[in-house]
PDB file of N, CA and C in Angstrom:
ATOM      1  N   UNK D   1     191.363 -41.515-211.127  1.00 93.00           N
ATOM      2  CA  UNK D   1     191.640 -40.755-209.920  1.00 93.00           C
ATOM      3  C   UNK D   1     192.257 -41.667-208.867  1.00 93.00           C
ATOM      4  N   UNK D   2     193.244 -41.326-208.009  1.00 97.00           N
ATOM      5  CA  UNK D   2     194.157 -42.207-207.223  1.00 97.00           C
ATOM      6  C   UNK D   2     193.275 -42.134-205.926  1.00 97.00           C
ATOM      7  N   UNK D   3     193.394 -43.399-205.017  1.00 98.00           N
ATOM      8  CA  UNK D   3     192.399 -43.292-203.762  1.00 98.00           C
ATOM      9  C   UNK D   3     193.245 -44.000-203.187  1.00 98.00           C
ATOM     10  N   UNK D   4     192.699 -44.126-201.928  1.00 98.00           N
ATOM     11  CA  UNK D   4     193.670 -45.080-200.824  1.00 98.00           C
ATOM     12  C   UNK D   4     193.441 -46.168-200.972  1.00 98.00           C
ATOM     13  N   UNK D   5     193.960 -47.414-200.401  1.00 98.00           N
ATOM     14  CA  UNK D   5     193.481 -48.493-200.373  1.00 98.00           C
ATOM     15  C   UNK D   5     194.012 -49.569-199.330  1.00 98.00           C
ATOM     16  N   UNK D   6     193.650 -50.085-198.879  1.00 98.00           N
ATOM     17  CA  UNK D   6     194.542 -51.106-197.161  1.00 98.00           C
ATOM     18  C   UNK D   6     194.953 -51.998-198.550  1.00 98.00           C
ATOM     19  N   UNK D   7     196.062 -52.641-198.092  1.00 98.00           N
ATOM     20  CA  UNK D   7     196.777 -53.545-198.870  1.00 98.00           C
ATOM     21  C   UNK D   7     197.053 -54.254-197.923  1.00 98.00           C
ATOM     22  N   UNK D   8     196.709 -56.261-198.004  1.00 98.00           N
ATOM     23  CA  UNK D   8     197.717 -57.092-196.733  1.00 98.00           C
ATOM     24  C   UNK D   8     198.833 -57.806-197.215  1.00 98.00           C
ATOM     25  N   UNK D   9     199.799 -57.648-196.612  1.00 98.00           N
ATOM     26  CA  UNK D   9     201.141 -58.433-197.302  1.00 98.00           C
ATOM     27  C   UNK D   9     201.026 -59.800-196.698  1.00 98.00           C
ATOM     28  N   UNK D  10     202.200 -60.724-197.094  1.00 98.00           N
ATOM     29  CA  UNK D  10     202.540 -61.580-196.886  1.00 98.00           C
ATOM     30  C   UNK D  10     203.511 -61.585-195.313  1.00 98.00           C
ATOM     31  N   UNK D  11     203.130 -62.387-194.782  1.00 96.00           N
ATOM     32  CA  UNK D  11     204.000 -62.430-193.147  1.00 96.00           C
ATOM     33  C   UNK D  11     205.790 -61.639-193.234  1.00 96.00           C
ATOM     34  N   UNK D  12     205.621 -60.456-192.249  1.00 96.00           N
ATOM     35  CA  UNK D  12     206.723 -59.792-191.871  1.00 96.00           C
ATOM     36  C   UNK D  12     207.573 -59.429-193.828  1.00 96.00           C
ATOM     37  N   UNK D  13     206.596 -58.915-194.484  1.00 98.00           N
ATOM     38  CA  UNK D  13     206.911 -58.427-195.665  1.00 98.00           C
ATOM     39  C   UNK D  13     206.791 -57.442-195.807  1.00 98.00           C
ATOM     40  N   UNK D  14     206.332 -56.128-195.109  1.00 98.00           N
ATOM     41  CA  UNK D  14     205.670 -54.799-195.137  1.00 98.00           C
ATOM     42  C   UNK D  14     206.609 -54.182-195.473  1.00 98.00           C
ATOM     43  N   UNK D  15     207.694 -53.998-194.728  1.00 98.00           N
ATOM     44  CA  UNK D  15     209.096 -52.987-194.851  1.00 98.00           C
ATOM     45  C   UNK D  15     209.400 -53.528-196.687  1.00 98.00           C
ATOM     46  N   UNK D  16     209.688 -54.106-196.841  1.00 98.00           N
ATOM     47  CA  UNK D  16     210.123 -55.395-198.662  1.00 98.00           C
ATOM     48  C   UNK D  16     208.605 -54.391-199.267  1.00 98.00           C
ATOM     49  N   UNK D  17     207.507 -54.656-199.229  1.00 98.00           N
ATOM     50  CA  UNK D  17     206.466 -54.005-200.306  1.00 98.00           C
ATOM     51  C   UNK D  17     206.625 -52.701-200.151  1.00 98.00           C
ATOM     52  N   UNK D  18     206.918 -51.781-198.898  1.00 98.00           N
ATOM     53  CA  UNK D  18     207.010 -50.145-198.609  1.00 98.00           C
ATOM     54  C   UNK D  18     208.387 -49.756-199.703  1.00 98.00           C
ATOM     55  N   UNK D  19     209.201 -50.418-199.794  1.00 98.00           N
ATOM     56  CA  UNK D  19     210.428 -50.416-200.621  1.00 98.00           C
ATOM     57  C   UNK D  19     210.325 -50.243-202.004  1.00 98.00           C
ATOM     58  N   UNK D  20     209.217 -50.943-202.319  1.00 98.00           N
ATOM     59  CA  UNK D  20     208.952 -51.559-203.856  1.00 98.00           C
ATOM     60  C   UNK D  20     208.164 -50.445-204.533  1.00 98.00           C
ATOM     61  N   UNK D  21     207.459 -50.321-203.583  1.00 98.00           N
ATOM     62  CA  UNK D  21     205.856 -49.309-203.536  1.00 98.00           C
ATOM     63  C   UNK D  21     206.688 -47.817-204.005  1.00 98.00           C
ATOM     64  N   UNK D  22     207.386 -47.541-202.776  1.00 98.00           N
ATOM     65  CA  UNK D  22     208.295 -46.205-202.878  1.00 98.00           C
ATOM     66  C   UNK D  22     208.958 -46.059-204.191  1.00 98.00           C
ATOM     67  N   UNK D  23     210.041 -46.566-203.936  1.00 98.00           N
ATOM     68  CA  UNK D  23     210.766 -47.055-205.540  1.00 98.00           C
ATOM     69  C   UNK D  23     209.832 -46.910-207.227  1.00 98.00           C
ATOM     70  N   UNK D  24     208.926 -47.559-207.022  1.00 98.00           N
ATOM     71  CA  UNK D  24     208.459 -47.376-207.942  1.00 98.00           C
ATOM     72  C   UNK D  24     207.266 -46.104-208.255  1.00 98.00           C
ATOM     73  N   UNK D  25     207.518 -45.195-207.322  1.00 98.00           N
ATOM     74  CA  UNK D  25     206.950 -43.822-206.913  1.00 98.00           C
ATOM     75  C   UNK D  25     205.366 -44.098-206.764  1.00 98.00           C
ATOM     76  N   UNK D  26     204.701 -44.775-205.894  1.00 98.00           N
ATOM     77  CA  UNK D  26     203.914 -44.811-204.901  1.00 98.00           C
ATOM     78  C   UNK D  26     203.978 -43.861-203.608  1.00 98.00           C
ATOM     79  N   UNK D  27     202.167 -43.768-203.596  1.00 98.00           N
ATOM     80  CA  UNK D  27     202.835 -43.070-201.786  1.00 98.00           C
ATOM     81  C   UNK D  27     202.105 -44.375-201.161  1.00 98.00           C
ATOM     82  N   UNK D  28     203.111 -44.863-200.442  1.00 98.00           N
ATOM     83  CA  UNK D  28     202.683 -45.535-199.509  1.00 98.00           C
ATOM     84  C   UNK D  28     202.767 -45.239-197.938  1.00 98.00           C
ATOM     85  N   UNK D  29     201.659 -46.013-197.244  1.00 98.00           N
ATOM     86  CA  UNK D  29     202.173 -45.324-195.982  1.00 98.00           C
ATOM     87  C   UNK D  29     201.575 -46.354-194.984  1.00 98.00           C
ATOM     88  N   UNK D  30     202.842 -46.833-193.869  1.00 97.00           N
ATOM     89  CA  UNK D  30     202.712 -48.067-193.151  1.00 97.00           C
ATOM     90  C   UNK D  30     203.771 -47.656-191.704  1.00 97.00           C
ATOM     91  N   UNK D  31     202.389 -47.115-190.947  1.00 97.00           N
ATOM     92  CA  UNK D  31     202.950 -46.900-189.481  1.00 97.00           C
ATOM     93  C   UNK D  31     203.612 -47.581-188.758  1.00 97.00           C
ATOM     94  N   UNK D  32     204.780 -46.993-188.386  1.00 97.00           N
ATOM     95  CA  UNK D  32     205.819 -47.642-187.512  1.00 97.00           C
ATOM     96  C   UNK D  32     205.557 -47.042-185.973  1.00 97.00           C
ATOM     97  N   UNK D  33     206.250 -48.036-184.919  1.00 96.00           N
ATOM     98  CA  UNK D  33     206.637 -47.993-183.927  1.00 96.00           C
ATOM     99  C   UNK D  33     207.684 -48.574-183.266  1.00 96.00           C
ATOM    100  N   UNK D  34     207.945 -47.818-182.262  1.00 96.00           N
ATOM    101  CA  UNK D  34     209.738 -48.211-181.482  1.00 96.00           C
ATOM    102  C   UNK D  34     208.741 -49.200-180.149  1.00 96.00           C
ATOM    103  N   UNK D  35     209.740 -50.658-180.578  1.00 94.00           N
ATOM    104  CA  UNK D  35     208.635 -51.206-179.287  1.00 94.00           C
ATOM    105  C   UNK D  35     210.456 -51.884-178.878  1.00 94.00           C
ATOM    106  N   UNK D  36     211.047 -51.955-177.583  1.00 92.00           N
ATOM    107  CA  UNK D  36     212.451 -52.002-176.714  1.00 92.00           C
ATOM    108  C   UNK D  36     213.087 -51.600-178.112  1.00 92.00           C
ATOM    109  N   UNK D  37     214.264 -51.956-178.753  1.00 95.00           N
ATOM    110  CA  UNK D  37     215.331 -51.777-179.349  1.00 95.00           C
ATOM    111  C   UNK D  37     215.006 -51.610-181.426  1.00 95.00           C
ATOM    112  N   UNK D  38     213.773 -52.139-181.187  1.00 96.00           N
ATOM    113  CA  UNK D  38     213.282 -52.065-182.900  1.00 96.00           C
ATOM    114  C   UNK D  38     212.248 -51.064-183.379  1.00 96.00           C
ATOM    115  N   UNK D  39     212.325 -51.347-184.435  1.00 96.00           N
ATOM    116  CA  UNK D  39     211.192 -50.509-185.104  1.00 96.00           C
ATOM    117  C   UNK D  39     209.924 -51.509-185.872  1.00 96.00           C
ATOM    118  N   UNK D  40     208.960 -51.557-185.743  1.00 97.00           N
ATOM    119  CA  UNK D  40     207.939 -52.833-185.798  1.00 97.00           C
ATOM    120  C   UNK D  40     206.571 -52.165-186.587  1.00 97.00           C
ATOM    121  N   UNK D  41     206.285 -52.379-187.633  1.00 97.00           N
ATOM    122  CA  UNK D  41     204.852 -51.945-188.190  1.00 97.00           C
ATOM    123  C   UNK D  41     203.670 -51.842-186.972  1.00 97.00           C
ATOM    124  N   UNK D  42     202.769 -50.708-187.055  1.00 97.00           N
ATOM    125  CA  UNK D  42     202.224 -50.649-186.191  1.00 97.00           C
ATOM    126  C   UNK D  42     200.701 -51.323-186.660  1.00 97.00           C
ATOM    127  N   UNK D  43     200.072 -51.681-187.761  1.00 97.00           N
ATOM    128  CA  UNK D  43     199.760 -52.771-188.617  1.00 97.00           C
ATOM    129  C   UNK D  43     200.165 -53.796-189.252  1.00 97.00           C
ATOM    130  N   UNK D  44     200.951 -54.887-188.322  1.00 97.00           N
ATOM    131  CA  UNK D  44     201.710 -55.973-188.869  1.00 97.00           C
ATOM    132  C   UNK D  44     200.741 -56.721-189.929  1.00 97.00           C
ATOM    133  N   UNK D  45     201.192 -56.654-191.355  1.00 98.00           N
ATOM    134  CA  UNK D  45     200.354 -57.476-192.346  1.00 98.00           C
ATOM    135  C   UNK D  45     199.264 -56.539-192.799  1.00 98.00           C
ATOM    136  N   UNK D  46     199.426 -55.088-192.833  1.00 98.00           N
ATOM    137  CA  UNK D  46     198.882 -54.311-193.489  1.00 98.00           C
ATOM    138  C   UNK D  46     199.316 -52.687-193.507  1.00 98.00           C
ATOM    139  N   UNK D  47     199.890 -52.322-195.127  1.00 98.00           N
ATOM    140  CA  UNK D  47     199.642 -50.953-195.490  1.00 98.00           C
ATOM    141  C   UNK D  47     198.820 -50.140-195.919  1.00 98.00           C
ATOM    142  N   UNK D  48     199.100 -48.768-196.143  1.00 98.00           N
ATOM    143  CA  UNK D  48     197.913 -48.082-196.822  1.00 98.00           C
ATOM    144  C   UNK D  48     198.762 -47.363-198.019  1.00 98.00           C
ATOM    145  N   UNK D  49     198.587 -47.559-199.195  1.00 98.00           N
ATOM    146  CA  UNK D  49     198.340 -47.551-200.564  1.00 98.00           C
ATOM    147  C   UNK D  49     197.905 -46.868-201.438  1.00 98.00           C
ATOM    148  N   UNK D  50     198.932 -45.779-202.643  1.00 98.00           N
ATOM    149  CA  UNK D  50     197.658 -45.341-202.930  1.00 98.00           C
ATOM    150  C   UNK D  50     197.698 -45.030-204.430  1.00 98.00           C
ATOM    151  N   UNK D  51     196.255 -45.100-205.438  1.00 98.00           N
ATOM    152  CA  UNK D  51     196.803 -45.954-206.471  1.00 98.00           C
ATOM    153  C   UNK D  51     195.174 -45.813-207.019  1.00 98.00           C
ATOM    154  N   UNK D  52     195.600 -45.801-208.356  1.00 98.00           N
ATOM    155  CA  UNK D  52     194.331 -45.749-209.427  1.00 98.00           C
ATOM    156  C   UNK D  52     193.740 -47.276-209.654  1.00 98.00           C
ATOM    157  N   UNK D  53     192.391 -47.135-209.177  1.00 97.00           N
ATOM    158  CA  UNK D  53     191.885 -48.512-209.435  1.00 97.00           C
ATOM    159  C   UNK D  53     190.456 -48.093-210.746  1.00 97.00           C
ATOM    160  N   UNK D  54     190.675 -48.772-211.875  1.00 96.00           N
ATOM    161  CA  UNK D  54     191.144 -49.959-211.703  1.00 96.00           C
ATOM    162  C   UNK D  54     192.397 -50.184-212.669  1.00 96.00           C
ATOM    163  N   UNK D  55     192.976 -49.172-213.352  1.00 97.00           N
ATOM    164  CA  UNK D  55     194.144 -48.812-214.061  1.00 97.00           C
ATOM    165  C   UNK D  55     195.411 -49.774-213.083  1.00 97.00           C
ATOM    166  N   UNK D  56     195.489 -49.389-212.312  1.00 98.00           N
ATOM    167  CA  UNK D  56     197.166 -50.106-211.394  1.00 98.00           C
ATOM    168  C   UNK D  56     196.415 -51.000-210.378  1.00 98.00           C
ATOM    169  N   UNK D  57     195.614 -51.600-210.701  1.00 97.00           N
ATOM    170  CA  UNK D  57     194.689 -52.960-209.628  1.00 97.00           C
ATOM    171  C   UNK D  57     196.109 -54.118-210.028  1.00 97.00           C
ATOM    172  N   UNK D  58     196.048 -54.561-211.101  1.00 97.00           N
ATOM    173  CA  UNK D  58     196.622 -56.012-211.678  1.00 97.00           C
ATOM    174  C   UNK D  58     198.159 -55.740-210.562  1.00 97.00           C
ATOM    175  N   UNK D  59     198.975 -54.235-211.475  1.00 98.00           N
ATOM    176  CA  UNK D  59     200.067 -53.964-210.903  1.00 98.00           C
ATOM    177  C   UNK D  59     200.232 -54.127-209.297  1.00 98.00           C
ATOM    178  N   UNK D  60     199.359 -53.756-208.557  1.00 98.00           N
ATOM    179  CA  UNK D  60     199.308 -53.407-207.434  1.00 98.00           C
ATOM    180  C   UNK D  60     199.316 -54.914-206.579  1.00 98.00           C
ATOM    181  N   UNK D  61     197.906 -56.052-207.366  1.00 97.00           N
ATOM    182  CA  UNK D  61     197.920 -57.026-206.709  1.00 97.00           C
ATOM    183  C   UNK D  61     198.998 -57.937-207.045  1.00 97.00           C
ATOM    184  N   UNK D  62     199.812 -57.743-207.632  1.00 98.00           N
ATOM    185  CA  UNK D  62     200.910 -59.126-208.332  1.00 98.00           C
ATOM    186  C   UNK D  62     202.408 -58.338-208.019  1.00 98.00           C
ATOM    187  N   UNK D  63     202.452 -57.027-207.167  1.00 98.00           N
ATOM    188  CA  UNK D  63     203.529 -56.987-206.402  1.00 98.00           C
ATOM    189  C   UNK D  63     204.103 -58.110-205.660  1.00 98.00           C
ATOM    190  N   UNK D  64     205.568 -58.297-205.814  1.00 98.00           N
ATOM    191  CA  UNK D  64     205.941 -59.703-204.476  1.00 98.00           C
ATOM    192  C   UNK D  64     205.590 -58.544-203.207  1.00 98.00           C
ATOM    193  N   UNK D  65     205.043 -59.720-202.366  1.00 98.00           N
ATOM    194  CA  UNK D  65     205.254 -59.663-201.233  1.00 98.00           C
ATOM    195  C   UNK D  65     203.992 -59.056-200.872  1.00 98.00           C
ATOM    196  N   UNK D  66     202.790 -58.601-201.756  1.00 98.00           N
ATOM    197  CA  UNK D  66     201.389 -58.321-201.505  1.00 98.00           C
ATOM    198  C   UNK D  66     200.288 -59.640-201.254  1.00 98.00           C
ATOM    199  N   UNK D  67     199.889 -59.599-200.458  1.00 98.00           N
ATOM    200  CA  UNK D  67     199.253 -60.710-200.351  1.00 98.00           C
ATOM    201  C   UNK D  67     197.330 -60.463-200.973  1.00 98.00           C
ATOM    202  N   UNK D  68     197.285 -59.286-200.384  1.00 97.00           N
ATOM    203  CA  UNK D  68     195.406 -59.100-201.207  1.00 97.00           C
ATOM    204  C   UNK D  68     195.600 -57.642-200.876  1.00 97.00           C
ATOM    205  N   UNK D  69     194.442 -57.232-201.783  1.00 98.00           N
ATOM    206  CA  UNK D  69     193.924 -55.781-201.689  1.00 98.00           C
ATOM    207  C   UNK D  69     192.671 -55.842-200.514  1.00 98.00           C
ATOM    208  N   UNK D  70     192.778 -55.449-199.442  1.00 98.00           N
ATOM    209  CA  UNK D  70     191.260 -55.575-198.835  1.00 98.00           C
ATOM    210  C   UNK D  70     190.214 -54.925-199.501  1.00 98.00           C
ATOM    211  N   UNK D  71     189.156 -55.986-199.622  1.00 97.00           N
ATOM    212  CA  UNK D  71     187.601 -55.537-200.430  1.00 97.00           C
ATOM    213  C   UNK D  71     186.556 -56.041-200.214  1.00 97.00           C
ATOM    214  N   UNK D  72     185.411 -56.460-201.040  1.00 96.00           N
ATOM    215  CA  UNK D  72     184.377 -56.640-200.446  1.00 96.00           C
ATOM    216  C   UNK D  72     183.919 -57.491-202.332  1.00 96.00           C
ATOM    217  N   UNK D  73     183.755 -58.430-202.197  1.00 92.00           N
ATOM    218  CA  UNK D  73     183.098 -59.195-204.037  1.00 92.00           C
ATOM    219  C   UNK D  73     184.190 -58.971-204.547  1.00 92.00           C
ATOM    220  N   UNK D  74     185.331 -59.071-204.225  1.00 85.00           N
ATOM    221  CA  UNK D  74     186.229 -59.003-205.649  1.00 85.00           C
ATOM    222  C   UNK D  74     186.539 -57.523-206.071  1.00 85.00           C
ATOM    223  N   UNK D  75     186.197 -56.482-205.350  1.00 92.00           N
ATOM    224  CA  UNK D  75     187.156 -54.879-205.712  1.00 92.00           C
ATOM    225  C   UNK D  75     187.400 -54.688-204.437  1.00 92.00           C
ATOM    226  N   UNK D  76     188.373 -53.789-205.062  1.00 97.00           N
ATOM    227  CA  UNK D  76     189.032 -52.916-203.409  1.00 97.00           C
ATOM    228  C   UNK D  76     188.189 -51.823-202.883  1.00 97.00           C
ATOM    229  N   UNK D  77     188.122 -51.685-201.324  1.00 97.00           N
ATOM    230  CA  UNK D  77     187.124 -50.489-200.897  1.00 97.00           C
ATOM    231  C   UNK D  77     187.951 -49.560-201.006  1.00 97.00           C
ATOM    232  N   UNK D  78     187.963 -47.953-201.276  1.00 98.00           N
ATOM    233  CA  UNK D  78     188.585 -47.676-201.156  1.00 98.00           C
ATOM    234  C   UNK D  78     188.559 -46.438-199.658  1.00 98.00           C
ATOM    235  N   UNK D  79     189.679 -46.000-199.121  1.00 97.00           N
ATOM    236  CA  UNK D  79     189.848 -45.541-197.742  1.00 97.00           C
ATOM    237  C   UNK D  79     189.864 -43.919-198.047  1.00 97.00           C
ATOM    238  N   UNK D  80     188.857 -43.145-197.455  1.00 96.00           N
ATOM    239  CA  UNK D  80     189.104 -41.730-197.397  1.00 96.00           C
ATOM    240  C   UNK D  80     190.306 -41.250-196.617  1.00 96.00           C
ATOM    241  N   UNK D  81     190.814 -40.065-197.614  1.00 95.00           N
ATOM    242  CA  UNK D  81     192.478 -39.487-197.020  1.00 95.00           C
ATOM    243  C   UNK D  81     191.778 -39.108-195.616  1.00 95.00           C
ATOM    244  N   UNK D  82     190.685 -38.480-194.972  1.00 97.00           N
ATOM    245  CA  UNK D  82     191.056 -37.995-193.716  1.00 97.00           C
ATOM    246  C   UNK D  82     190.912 -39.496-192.729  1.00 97.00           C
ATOM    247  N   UNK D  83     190.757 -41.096-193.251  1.00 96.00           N
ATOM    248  CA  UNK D  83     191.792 -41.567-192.656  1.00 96.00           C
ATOM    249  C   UNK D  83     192.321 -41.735-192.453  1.00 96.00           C
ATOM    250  N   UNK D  84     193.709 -41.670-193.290  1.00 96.00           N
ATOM    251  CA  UNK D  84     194.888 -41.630-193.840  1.00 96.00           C
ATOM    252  C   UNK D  84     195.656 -40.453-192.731  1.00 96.00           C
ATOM    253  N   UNK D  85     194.574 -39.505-192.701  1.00 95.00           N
ATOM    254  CA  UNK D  85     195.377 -38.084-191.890  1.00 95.00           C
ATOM    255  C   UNK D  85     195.173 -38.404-190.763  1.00 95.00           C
ATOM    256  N   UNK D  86     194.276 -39.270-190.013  1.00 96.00           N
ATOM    257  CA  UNK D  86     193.751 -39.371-188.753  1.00 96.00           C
ATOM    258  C   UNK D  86     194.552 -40.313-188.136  1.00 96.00           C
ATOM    259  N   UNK D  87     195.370 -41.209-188.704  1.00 91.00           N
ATOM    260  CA  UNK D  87     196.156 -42.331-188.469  1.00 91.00           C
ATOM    261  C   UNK D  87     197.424 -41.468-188.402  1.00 91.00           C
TER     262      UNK D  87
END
């Protein structure tokens, strides 16, 4: 069963993993904002992810440009959608 999951990238890599994620038909989802003339993650160094664990764990963590799955001992927690909706 697919669940959410916070994912942290590697410094100013988010837009590069949202690409990869998409592409390879993921839903990913990594809030933007207009701050003067750009568009800037509104979680710099973290998306939300979403993805069968523990089937697409390996896949998920050995993306370039992923830096960790946030968790707790070594698995990922995973994030209820009405956070996902609340964000």
């Amino acid at each position: 069963m697919k669940q959410w999951f916070v994912i942290s990238t590697k410094p100013k890599k988010e837009f590069q993993v949202e690409k990869i994620f998409l592409e390879a038909g993921f839903l990913i989802y990594n809030p933007k904002l207009k701050q003067d003339d750009r568009i800037i993650p509104f979680f710099p160094g973290y998306s939300f992810l979403e993805f069968e664990f523990p089937d697409q764990y390996k896949l998920v963590k050995y993306t370039r440009g992923v830096k960790s799955i946030v968790g707790a001992e070594g698995e990922p927690i995973p994030i209820g959608e009405e956070v996902i909706k609340a964000i």
